[in-house]
């Protein structure tokens, strides 16, 4: 199998970015919404002066943000992808894409209507992040969902030619199970954290598991 795209999300400090910036990840995620991992654009701007990220794309995560709120971040940072993690409508996703001329991903909760939602948002979104739904939380719960549904999400994404990431509670301990389903993209946050910080040992273990799985699957 080919290596899945890897997104390391929820970078909340210079130390986090220094660690993930040295990783083999394809995307680094930054959260500009209410969260324990919230960051400020001006802080990130300073951190990026000390971190090499040219080989990675930066993803800015928003929850039901207005255009001017997104613009404040975009004016300060070299954001490659905008991820909408709230209850944004198809029209709002289309407006964001048109206004900022960037790739836009829509995060969708795993539930019985997710496949329908993927088709609905396909006209506006460039990709999807499927995450666990826990009460009213917009992701970041650290809990997995029923991965038996992952193949149907992969098939749907292929049919509509969209990027797809699986998120929610992925750790070095369970990632091989997910890799066995061949997801095109994997989104990890709390699974490589210890005491609220990105952890080098956990990240190394995660990358070793990914590399091992890819090598033995060829």
Short mmCIF file of C-alpha atoms in Angstrom, two decimals:
data_model
loop_
_atom_site.label_atom_id
_atom_site.label_comp_id
_atom_site.label_asym_id
_atom_site.label_seq_id
_atom_site.Cartn_x
_atom_site.Cartn_y
_atom_site.Cartn_z
CA UNK A 1 0.00 0.00 0.00
CA UNK A 2 1.08 3.60 -0.49
CA UNK A 3 1.68 5.77 2.55
CA UNK A 4 -1.45 7.63 3.66
CA UNK A 5 -1.37 11.38 3.99
CA UNK A 6 -0.68 12.31 7.62
CA UNK A 7 -2.02 15.41 9.36
CA UNK A 8 -0.76 16.28 12.83
CA UNK A 9 -3.35 18.58 14.29
CA UNK A 10 -3.76 20.75 17.37
CA UNK A 11 -0.27 22.26 17.46
CA UNK A 12 -0.54 24.73 20.31
CA UNK A 13 3.01 25.92 21.04
CA UNK A 14 6.41 26.61 19.53
CA UNK A 15 7.61 23.33 21.04
CA UNK A 16 4.76 21.44 19.35
CA UNK A 17 5.57 22.97 15.97
CA UNK A 18 9.28 22.31 16.32
CA UNK A 19 8.53 18.64 16.90
CA UNK A 20 5.87 18.14 14.22
CA UNK A 21 7.82 20.32 11.80
CA UNK A 22 10.61 17.69 11.85
CA UNK A 23 8.15 14.85 11.29
CA UNK A 24 7.18 13.02 8.11
CA UNK A 25 3.69 14.54 8.23
CA UNK A 26 2.19 16.12 5.14
CA UNK A 27 -0.02 18.62 6.99
CA UNK A 28 0.22 20.52 10.28
CA UNK A 29 -3.05 21.68 11.82
CA UNK A 30 -3.66 24.85 13.84
CA UNK A 31 -6.92 25.52 15.63
CA UNK A 32 -8.44 29.02 15.52
CA UNK A 33 -11.62 28.18 17.41
CA UNK A 34 -12.66 27.63 21.01
CA UNK A 35 -10.60 24.65 22.16
CA UNK A 36 -7.95 23.65 24.66
CA UNK A 37 -5.64 23.74 21.63
CA UNK A 38 -6.60 27.23 20.42
CA UNK A 39 -3.79 29.40 19.07
CA UNK A 40 -3.49 33.03 18.02
CA UNK A 41 -2.34 33.96 14.53
CA UNK A 42 0.28 36.43 15.74
CA UNK A 43 1.81 33.82 18.05
CA UNK A 44 1.97 31.27 15.23
CA UNK A 45 3.57 33.89 13.00
CA UNK A 46 6.42 34.21 15.50
CA UNK A 47 6.78 30.44 15.91
CA UNK A 48 7.07 29.94 12.17
CA UNK A 49 10.16 32.14 12.15
CA UNK A 50 11.89 29.36 14.10
CA UNK A 51 10.39 26.30 12.44
CA UNK A 52 11.07 24.78 9.02
CA UNK A 53 7.72 23.86 7.46
CA UNK A 54 8.37 24.32 3.73
CA UNK A 55 7.77 20.62 3.00
CA UNK A 56 4.41 20.66 4.78
CA UNK A 57 1.07 22.35 4.26
CA UNK A 58 -0.55 24.37 7.04
CA UNK A 59 -4.20 23.73 7.82
CA UNK A 60 -6.24 26.34 9.71
CA UNK A 61 -9.22 24.93 11.58
CA UNK A 62 -12.29 27.10 12.19
CA UNK A 63 -15.71 26.46 13.73
CA UNK A 64 -18.58 28.51 12.28
CA UNK A 65 -16.25 31.46 11.68
CA UNK A 66 -17.25 34.56 9.75
CA UNK A 67 -15.27 35.57 6.68
CA UNK A 68 -13.61 38.47 8.48
CA UNK A 69 -12.46 36.16 11.30
CA UNK A 70 -10.87 33.80 8.80
CA UNK A 71 -9.36 36.76 6.96
CA UNK A 72 -7.54 37.95 10.09
CA UNK A 73 -5.71 34.62 10.21
CA UNK A 74 -5.10 34.41 6.46
CA UNK A 75 -3.58 37.89 6.44
CA UNK A 76 -0.94 36.81 8.96
CA UNK A 77 -0.11 33.22 8.03
CA UNK A 78 0.76 31.16 4.92
CA UNK A 79 -2.27 28.91 5.25
CA UNK A 80 -2.68 26.28 2.54
CA UNK A 81 -5.96 24.65 3.59
CA UNK A 82 -8.99 25.94 5.48
CA UNK A 83 -10.81 23.28 7.50
CA UNK A 84 -14.36 24.04 8.59
CA UNK A 85 -15.21 22.00 11.66
CA UNK A 86 -18.62 23.40 12.60
CA UNK A 87 -22.12 23.38 11.16
CA UNK A 88 -21.21 25.47 8.11
CA UNK A 89 -23.63 25.15 5.21
CA UNK A 90 -22.73 24.18 1.65
CA UNK A 91 -23.24 27.82 0.66
CA UNK A 92 -20.89 29.03 3.39
CA UNK A 93 -18.20 26.54 2.37
CA UNK A 94 -18.52 27.73 -1.23
CA UNK A 95 -18.21 31.37 -0.11
CA UNK A 96 -15.06 30.61 1.87
CA UNK A 97 -13.50 28.81 -1.07
CA UNK A 98 -14.40 31.59 -3.50
CA UNK A 99 -13.22 34.36 -1.17
CA UNK A 100 -9.85 32.91 -0.16
CA UNK A 101 -8.99 30.82 -3.23
CA UNK A 102 -7.73 28.02 -1.00
CA UNK A 103 -8.50 24.35 -0.63
CA UNK A 104 -11.38 23.93 1.83
CA UNK A 105 -12.10 20.76 3.82
CA UNK A 106 -15.32 20.05 5.68
CA UNK A 107 -15.16 18.05 8.89
CA UNK A 108 -18.14 15.75 9.27
CA UNK A 109 -19.17 13.74 12.32
CA UNK A 110 -19.58 10.00 11.97
CA UNK A 111 -23.29 9.14 12.17
CA UNK A 112 -25.93 7.45 10.04
CA UNK A 113 -26.14 10.43 7.66
CA UNK A 114 -22.44 10.99 6.98
CA UNK A 115 -22.43 9.47 3.49
CA UNK A 116 -25.38 11.67 2.53
CA UNK A 117 -23.55 14.71 3.91
CA UNK A 118 -20.46 13.89 1.85
CA UNK A 119 -22.52 13.95 -1.34
CA UNK A 120 -24.24 17.15 -0.24
CA UNK A 121 -21.00 19.03 0.45
CA UNK A 122 -19.15 17.60 -2.55
CA UNK A 123 -20.13 20.55 -4.74
CA UNK A 124 -18.27 22.96 -2.45
CA UNK A 125 -15.66 21.13 -0.36
CA UNK A 126 -12.35 19.80 -1.65
CA UNK A 127 -12.09 17.15 1.03
CA UNK A 128 -13.51 15.69 4.21
CA UNK A 129 -12.33 14.89 7.72
CA UNK A 130 -14.53 12.24 9.33
CA UNK A 131 -14.41 12.56 13.12
CA UNK A 132 -16.13 11.11 16.16
CA UNK A 133 -19.35 12.73 17.30
CA UNK A 134 -19.49 13.11 21.06
CA UNK A 135 -22.46 15.12 22.34
CA UNK A 136 -22.10 18.68 21.04
CA UNK A 137 -18.32 18.68 20.64
CA UNK A 138 -16.88 19.70 17.26
CA UNK A 139 -14.11 17.08 17.26
CA UNK A 140 -11.01 16.92 19.41
CA UNK A 141 -12.59 14.34 21.71
CA UNK A 142 -9.82 11.74 21.52
CA UNK A 143 -12.41 9.02 20.92
CA UNK A 144 -12.61 6.65 17.98
CA UNK A 145 -15.76 5.85 16.02
CA UNK A 146 -16.85 2.55 14.47
CA UNK A 147 -14.08 1.97 11.93
CA UNK A 148 -16.10 -0.71 10.14
CA UNK A 149 -17.67 2.25 8.32
CA UNK A 150 -14.32 3.54 7.03
CA UNK A 151 -14.37 1.52 3.76
CA UNK A 152 -17.71 3.07 2.81
CA UNK A 153 -16.29 6.56 3.44
CA UNK A 154 -13.25 5.74 1.33
CA UNK A 155 -15.43 4.49 -1.52
CA UNK A 156 -17.65 7.58 -1.35
CA UNK A 157 -14.63 9.92 -1.41
CA UNK A 158 -13.19 8.10 -4.41
CA UNK A 159 -16.48 8.32 -6.29
CA UNK A 160 -16.65 12.10 -5.84
CA UNK A 161 -12.86 12.54 -6.19
CA UNK A 162 -12.30 14.18 -2.80
CA UNK A 163 -9.52 14.11 -0.22
CA UNK A 164 -10.44 12.05 2.87
CA UNK A 165 -8.99 11.98 6.37
CA UNK A 166 -10.07 9.75 9.23
CA UNK A 167 -9.79 11.38 12.67
CA UNK A 168 -10.73 10.69 16.26
CA UNK A 169 -8.76 8.84 18.92
CA UNK A 170 -5.98 7.53 16.65
CA UNK A 171 -2.86 6.49 18.61
CA UNK A 172 0.35 4.51 18.03
CA UNK A 173 -1.46 1.61 19.71
CA UNK A 174 -4.38 1.40 17.29
CA UNK A 175 -3.15 2.98 14.07
CA UNK A 176 -2.21 -0.36 12.49
CA UNK A 177 -5.84 -1.47 12.74
CA UNK A 178 -6.88 1.66 10.85
CA UNK A 179 -4.06 1.29 8.32
CA UNK A 180 -5.42 -2.15 7.50
CA UNK A 181 -8.48 -0.37 6.05
CA UNK A 182 -6.25 1.70 3.70
CA UNK A 183 -7.50 5.22 4.48
CA UNK A 184 -6.07 7.86 2.13
CA UNK A 185 -5.49 10.26 5.03
CA UNK A 186 -5.10 10.06 8.82
CA UNK A 187 -5.61 12.98 11.20
CA UNK A 188 -3.94 12.70 14.63
CA UNK A 189 -3.92 15.07 17.60
CA UNK A 190 -4.31 13.75 21.16
CA UNK A 191 -2.79 10.39 20.19
CA UNK A 192 0.69 11.90 20.12
CA UNK A 193 0.26 14.04 23.24
CA UNK A 194 1.47 13.60 26.78
CA UNK A 195 0.37 16.09 29.45
CA UNK A 196 -1.09 18.41 26.81
CA UNK A 197 2.04 18.54 24.66
CA UNK A 198 3.12 16.78 21.50
CA UNK A 199 5.39 13.93 22.59
CA UNK A 200 8.48 12.92 20.65
CA UNK A 201 8.41 9.27 21.75
CA UNK A 202 4.75 8.86 20.78
CA UNK A 203 5.30 10.57 17.44
CA UNK A 204 8.32 8.39 16.70
CA UNK A 205 6.34 5.25 17.58
CA UNK A 206 3.47 6.37 15.37
CA UNK A 207 5.74 6.99 12.39
CA UNK A 208 7.45 3.63 12.91
CA UNK A 209 4.08 1.85 12.85
CA UNK A 210 3.07 3.65 9.65
CA UNK A 211 6.40 2.91 7.94
CA UNK A 212 6.32 -0.74 9.02
CA UNK A 213 2.77 -1.25 7.80
CA UNK A 214 3.49 0.35 4.45
CA UNK A 215 6.67 -1.71 3.93
CA UNK A 216 5.11 -5.09 4.74
CA UNK A 217 2.04 -4.32 2.63
CA UNK A 218 4.00 -3.80 -0.55
#
